Amino acid sequence: MTTATRKRNPADEGGAVFDRELDDRPQELRWRKWMGRIEAVLFASTSPVGCDELARVVGQGASVELLIEDIQAELRGRPYELAQVAGGWMFRTRPQFADAIKAAADLGEQSLAFTEMEMGVLCAIAYHQPIDRAGLADIFGKEVSRDLLARLRHKDLIASGPRSPRPGAPHTFVTTETFLVTFDLQSLRDLPELELSKP
């Protein structure tokens, strides 16, 4: 087995190979090719892609972080950017172009408009997860309807969490990766600090 063959990974059962290392190219051309591969993977993905996955398309000595920095530098001034969200990377349109996109593009059923109560419940779940319906009732001073929770679940913003230690072990609710992506958060640690009102 040659060195070049050892550095290639089988792309499929048909015997095709994927040359990660690109040893036959000068360093500058290798770097540009790796940048292109990362961009292609991110462009094709509908969800954030982690560094481990991106490392599969570049050589072993290549730094995914440095490649991403170079891509971000090239995108300065463009209407889209490479953003780190939900533990990975994805292309996002810059916020200042939102009105233009809404005016020209058919976005279909992507509306994420929330009622005040939906947003309140979503925030309560985000800050107090895992939390059950009784915990939400304690926060709001009234029962939170199953329909409201079903709407948030339908939008894939919340999911079932571990069973609560309360009697009867009720289901709890937690936020999802879609929640992080929707609100441009890398992790829950990026939630704004809660400002508790003083009595």
Short mmCIF file of C-alpha atoms in Angstrom, two decimals:
data_model
loop_
_atom_site.label_atom_id
_atom_site.label_comp_id
_atom_site.label_asym_id
_atom_site.label_seq_id
_atom_site.Cartn_x
_atom_site.Cartn_y
_atom_site.Cartn_z
CA MET A 1 0.00 0.00 0.00
CA THR A 2 1.47 3.37 -0.96
CA THR A 3 1.57 6.42 1.33
CA ALA A 4 -0.96 8.22 -0.86
CA THR A 5 -3.33 5.27 -0.69
CA ARG A 6 -3.07 5.04 3.11
CA LYS A 7 -4.06 8.71 3.45
CA ARG A 8 -7.21 8.23 1.42
CA ASN A 9 -10.48 7.06 2.86
CA PRO A 10 -12.94 4.91 0.93
CA ALA A 11 -15.85 7.13 -0.14
CA ASP A 12 -18.18 4.22 -0.75
CA GLU A 13 -18.30 0.48 -1.25
CA GLY A 14 -17.59 0.92 -4.98
CA GLY A 15 -13.91 1.55 -4.29
CA ALA A 16 -13.84 5.28 -5.05
CA VAL A 17 -11.39 7.16 -2.84
CA PHE A 18 -11.51 10.57 -1.23
CA ASP A 19 -8.12 12.28 -1.05
CA ARG A 20 -8.16 14.29 2.19
CA GLU A 21 -4.48 15.16 2.20
CA LEU A 22 -4.01 16.51 -1.35
CA ASP A 23 -0.25 15.89 -1.12
CA ASP A 24 0.15 16.37 -4.87
CA ARG A 25 -0.72 20.10 -4.59
CA PRO A 26 1.30 23.03 -3.26
CA GLN A 27 0.37 24.17 0.26
CA GLU A 28 -1.52 27.29 -0.92
CA LEU A 29 -3.67 25.30 -3.34
CA ARG A 30 -4.32 22.63 -0.69
CA TRP A 31 -5.51 25.27 1.76
CA ARG A 32 -7.87 26.83 -0.85
CA LYS A 33 -9.26 23.38 -1.71
CA TRP A 34 -9.86 22.59 1.97
CA MET A 35 -11.62 25.96 2.42
CA GLY A 36 -13.82 25.10 -0.56
CA ARG A 37 -14.65 21.69 0.87
CA ILE A 38 -15.68 23.17 4.21
CA GLU A 39 -17.82 25.79 2.47
CA ALA A 40 -19.48 23.11 0.33
CA VAL A 41 -20.31 20.94 3.35
CA LEU A 42 -21.73 23.90 5.27
CA PHE A 43 -23.66 25.18 2.26
CA ALA A 44 -25.28 21.78 1.74
CA SER A 45 -26.21 21.27 5.39
CA THR A 46 -29.51 22.43 6.88
CA SER A 47 -28.17 22.19 10.42
CA PRO A 48 -24.95 23.20 12.18
CA VAL A 49 -21.90 21.06 11.35
CA GLY A 50 -19.34 20.41 14.07
CA CYS A 51 -15.56 20.65 13.74
CA ASP A 52 -15.19 16.87 14.01
CA GLU A 53 -17.37 16.38 10.94
CA LEU A 54 -15.57 19.14 9.03
CA ALA A 55 -12.19 17.57 9.87
CA ARG A 56 -13.20 14.57 7.74
CA VAL A 57 -12.82 16.60 4.52
CA VAL A 58 -9.41 18.16 5.20
CA GLY A 59 -5.91 16.82 5.78
CA GLN A 60 -4.78 15.64 9.17
CA GLY A 61 -2.45 18.59 9.68
CA ALA A 62 -5.09 21.18 8.76
CA SER A 63 -6.73 23.30 11.45
CA VAL A 64 -10.49 23.49 10.88
CA GLU A 65 -10.61 26.58 13.12
CA LEU A 66 -8.03 28.42 10.99
CA LEU A 67 -9.77 27.39 7.77
CA ILE A 68 -13.06 28.75 9.16
CA GLU A 69 -11.34 32.01 10.16
CA ASP A 70 -10.08 32.40 6.58
CA ILE A 71 -13.55 31.71 5.18
CA GLN A 72 -15.06 34.26 7.58
CA ALA A 73 -12.48 36.85 6.50
CA GLU A 74 -13.41 36.32 2.85
CA LEU A 75 -17.10 36.74 3.68
CA ARG A 76 -16.71 40.19 5.27
CA GLY A 77 -18.97 42.57 3.41
CA ARG A 78 -21.10 39.74 1.98
CA PRO A 79 -24.82 39.47 2.85
CA TYR A 80 -24.23 36.14 4.60
CA GLU A 81 -21.78 34.92 7.22
CA LEU A 82 -20.43 31.76 8.76
CA ALA A 83 -21.88 31.61 12.28
CA GLN A 84 -21.16 29.32 15.20
CA VAL A 85 -24.47 28.05 16.61
CA ALA A 86 -25.60 25.00 18.56
CA GLY A 87 -22.15 23.44 18.76
CA GLY A 88 -21.35 23.75 15.07
CA TRP A 89 -21.05 26.06 12.09
CA MET A 90 -23.59 27.13 9.48
CA PHE A 91 -24.21 29.86 6.92
CA ARG A 92 -26.63 32.57 8.07
CA THR A 93 -27.95 35.62 6.28
CA ARG A 94 -26.86 38.81 8.02
CA PRO A 95 -29.76 40.35 10.01
CA GLN A 96 -29.72 43.65 8.09
CA PHE A 97 -30.96 41.78 4.99
CA ALA A 98 -34.05 40.27 6.66
CA ASP A 99 -36.48 42.83 5.19
CA ALA A 100 -35.12 42.36 1.66
CA ILE A 101 -35.46 38.58 1.94
CA LYS A 102 -39.03 38.83 3.25
CA ALA A 103 -39.95 41.22 0.43
CA ALA A 104 -38.53 39.11 -2.40
CA ALA A 105 -38.37 35.48 -1.35
CA ASP A 106 -41.10 32.90 -0.92
CA LEU A 107 -40.20 31.65 2.54
CA GLY A 108 -43.16 29.29 2.76
CA GLU A 109 -44.31 28.22 6.21
CA GLN A 110 -41.25 29.43 8.14
CA SER A 111 -43.08 31.85 10.40
CA LEU A 112 -41.90 31.63 13.98
CA ALA A 113 -44.20 34.34 15.31
CA PHE A 114 -44.98 33.78 18.99
CA THR A 115 -47.76 34.92 21.26
CA GLU A 116 -46.63 36.60 24.45
CA MET A 117 -47.53 33.48 26.44
CA GLU A 118 -45.66 31.16 24.03
CA MET A 119 -42.54 33.29 24.32
CA GLY A 120 -42.90 33.40 28.11
CA VAL A 121 -43.21 29.62 28.35
CA LEU A 122 -40.31 29.10 25.95
CA CYS A 123 -38.14 31.41 28.08
CA ALA A 124 -39.22 29.66 31.28
CA ILE A 125 -38.27 26.29 29.81
CA ALA A 126 -34.94 27.64 28.50
CA TYR A 127 -33.93 29.08 31.88
CA HIS A 128 -35.36 26.39 34.18
CA GLN A 129 -34.99 23.16 32.19
CA PRO A 130 -35.74 20.42 32.78
CA ILE A 131 -39.11 21.67 34.02
CA ASP A 132 -42.51 20.01 34.20
CA ARG A 133 -46.01 21.52 33.83
CA ALA A 134 -46.32 21.99 37.61
CA GLY A 135 -43.06 23.96 37.60
CA LEU A 136 -44.37 26.13 34.76
CA ALA A 137 -47.62 26.65 36.71
CA ASP A 138 -45.55 27.81 39.70
CA ILE A 139 -43.84 30.41 37.49
CA PHE A 140 -46.97 31.69 35.73
CA GLY A 141 -49.48 31.29 38.56
CA LYS A 142 -51.75 29.24 36.30
CA GLU A 143 -51.75 26.03 34.28
CA VAL A 144 -49.90 26.11 30.96
CA SER A 145 -52.08 24.49 28.33
CA ARG A 146 -51.06 21.28 26.62
CA ASP A 147 -51.96 22.94 23.30
CA LEU A 148 -49.40 25.70 23.85
CA LEU A 149 -46.72 23.14 24.69
CA ALA A 150 -47.74 21.10 21.63
CA ARG A 151 -47.27 24.18 19.40
CA LEU A 152 -43.76 24.74 20.75
CA ARG A 153 -43.01 21.04 20.28
CA HIS A 154 -44.41 21.16 16.71
CA LYS A 155 -41.97 24.01 15.93
CA ASP A 156 -39.24 21.69 17.32
CA LEU A 157 -38.24 24.27 19.93
CA ILE A 158 -38.89 22.00 22.93
CA ALA A 159 -38.73 18.26 23.55
CA SER A 160 -39.34 15.83 26.39
CA GLY A 161 -36.68 15.82 29.06
CA PRO A 162 -36.01 13.40 31.93
CA ARG A 163 -38.81 12.42 34.30
CA SER A 164 -39.35 14.85 37.18
CA PRO A 165 -38.58 13.66 40.73
CA ARG A 166 -42.08 14.87 41.77
CA PRO A 167 -44.70 12.26 42.70
CA GLY A 168 -45.94 10.48 39.59
CA ALA A 169 -42.66 11.28 37.77
CA PRO A 170 -44.22 13.68 35.22
CA HIS A 171 -42.51 14.45 31.93
CA THR A 172 -40.29 17.51 31.81
CA PHE A 173 -39.50 19.85 28.94
CA VAL A 174 -36.15 20.98 27.57
CA THR A 175 -35.10 23.14 24.63
CA THR A 176 -33.72 21.64 21.41
CA GLU A 177 -30.93 22.29 18.95
CA THR A 178 -33.53 24.06 16.79
CA PHE A 179 -34.10 26.46 19.69
CA LEU A 180 -30.37 27.28 19.76
CA VAL A 181 -30.23 27.76 15.98
CA THR A 182 -33.42 29.87 15.89
CA PHE A 183 -32.11 32.26 18.53
CA ASP A 184 -28.45 32.26 17.34
CA LEU A 185 -27.08 30.66 20.49
CA GLN A 186 -23.97 28.50 20.65
CA SER A 187 -25.20 26.94 23.91
CA LEU A 188 -27.60 27.70 26.75
CA ARG A 189 -24.75 29.53 28.48
CA ASP A 190 -25.26 32.26 25.85
CA LEU A 191 -28.77 33.08 27.13
CA PRO A 192 -28.94 36.66 28.43
CA GLU A 193 -28.66 37.10 32.19
CA LEU A 194 -32.05 37.02 33.89
CA GLU A 195 -32.95 40.38 35.40
CA LEU A 196 -34.97 39.59 38.48
CA SER A 197 -37.38 42.36 39.41
CA LYS A 198 -37.09 43.64 42.93
CA PRO A 199 -40.28 43.86 45.07
#
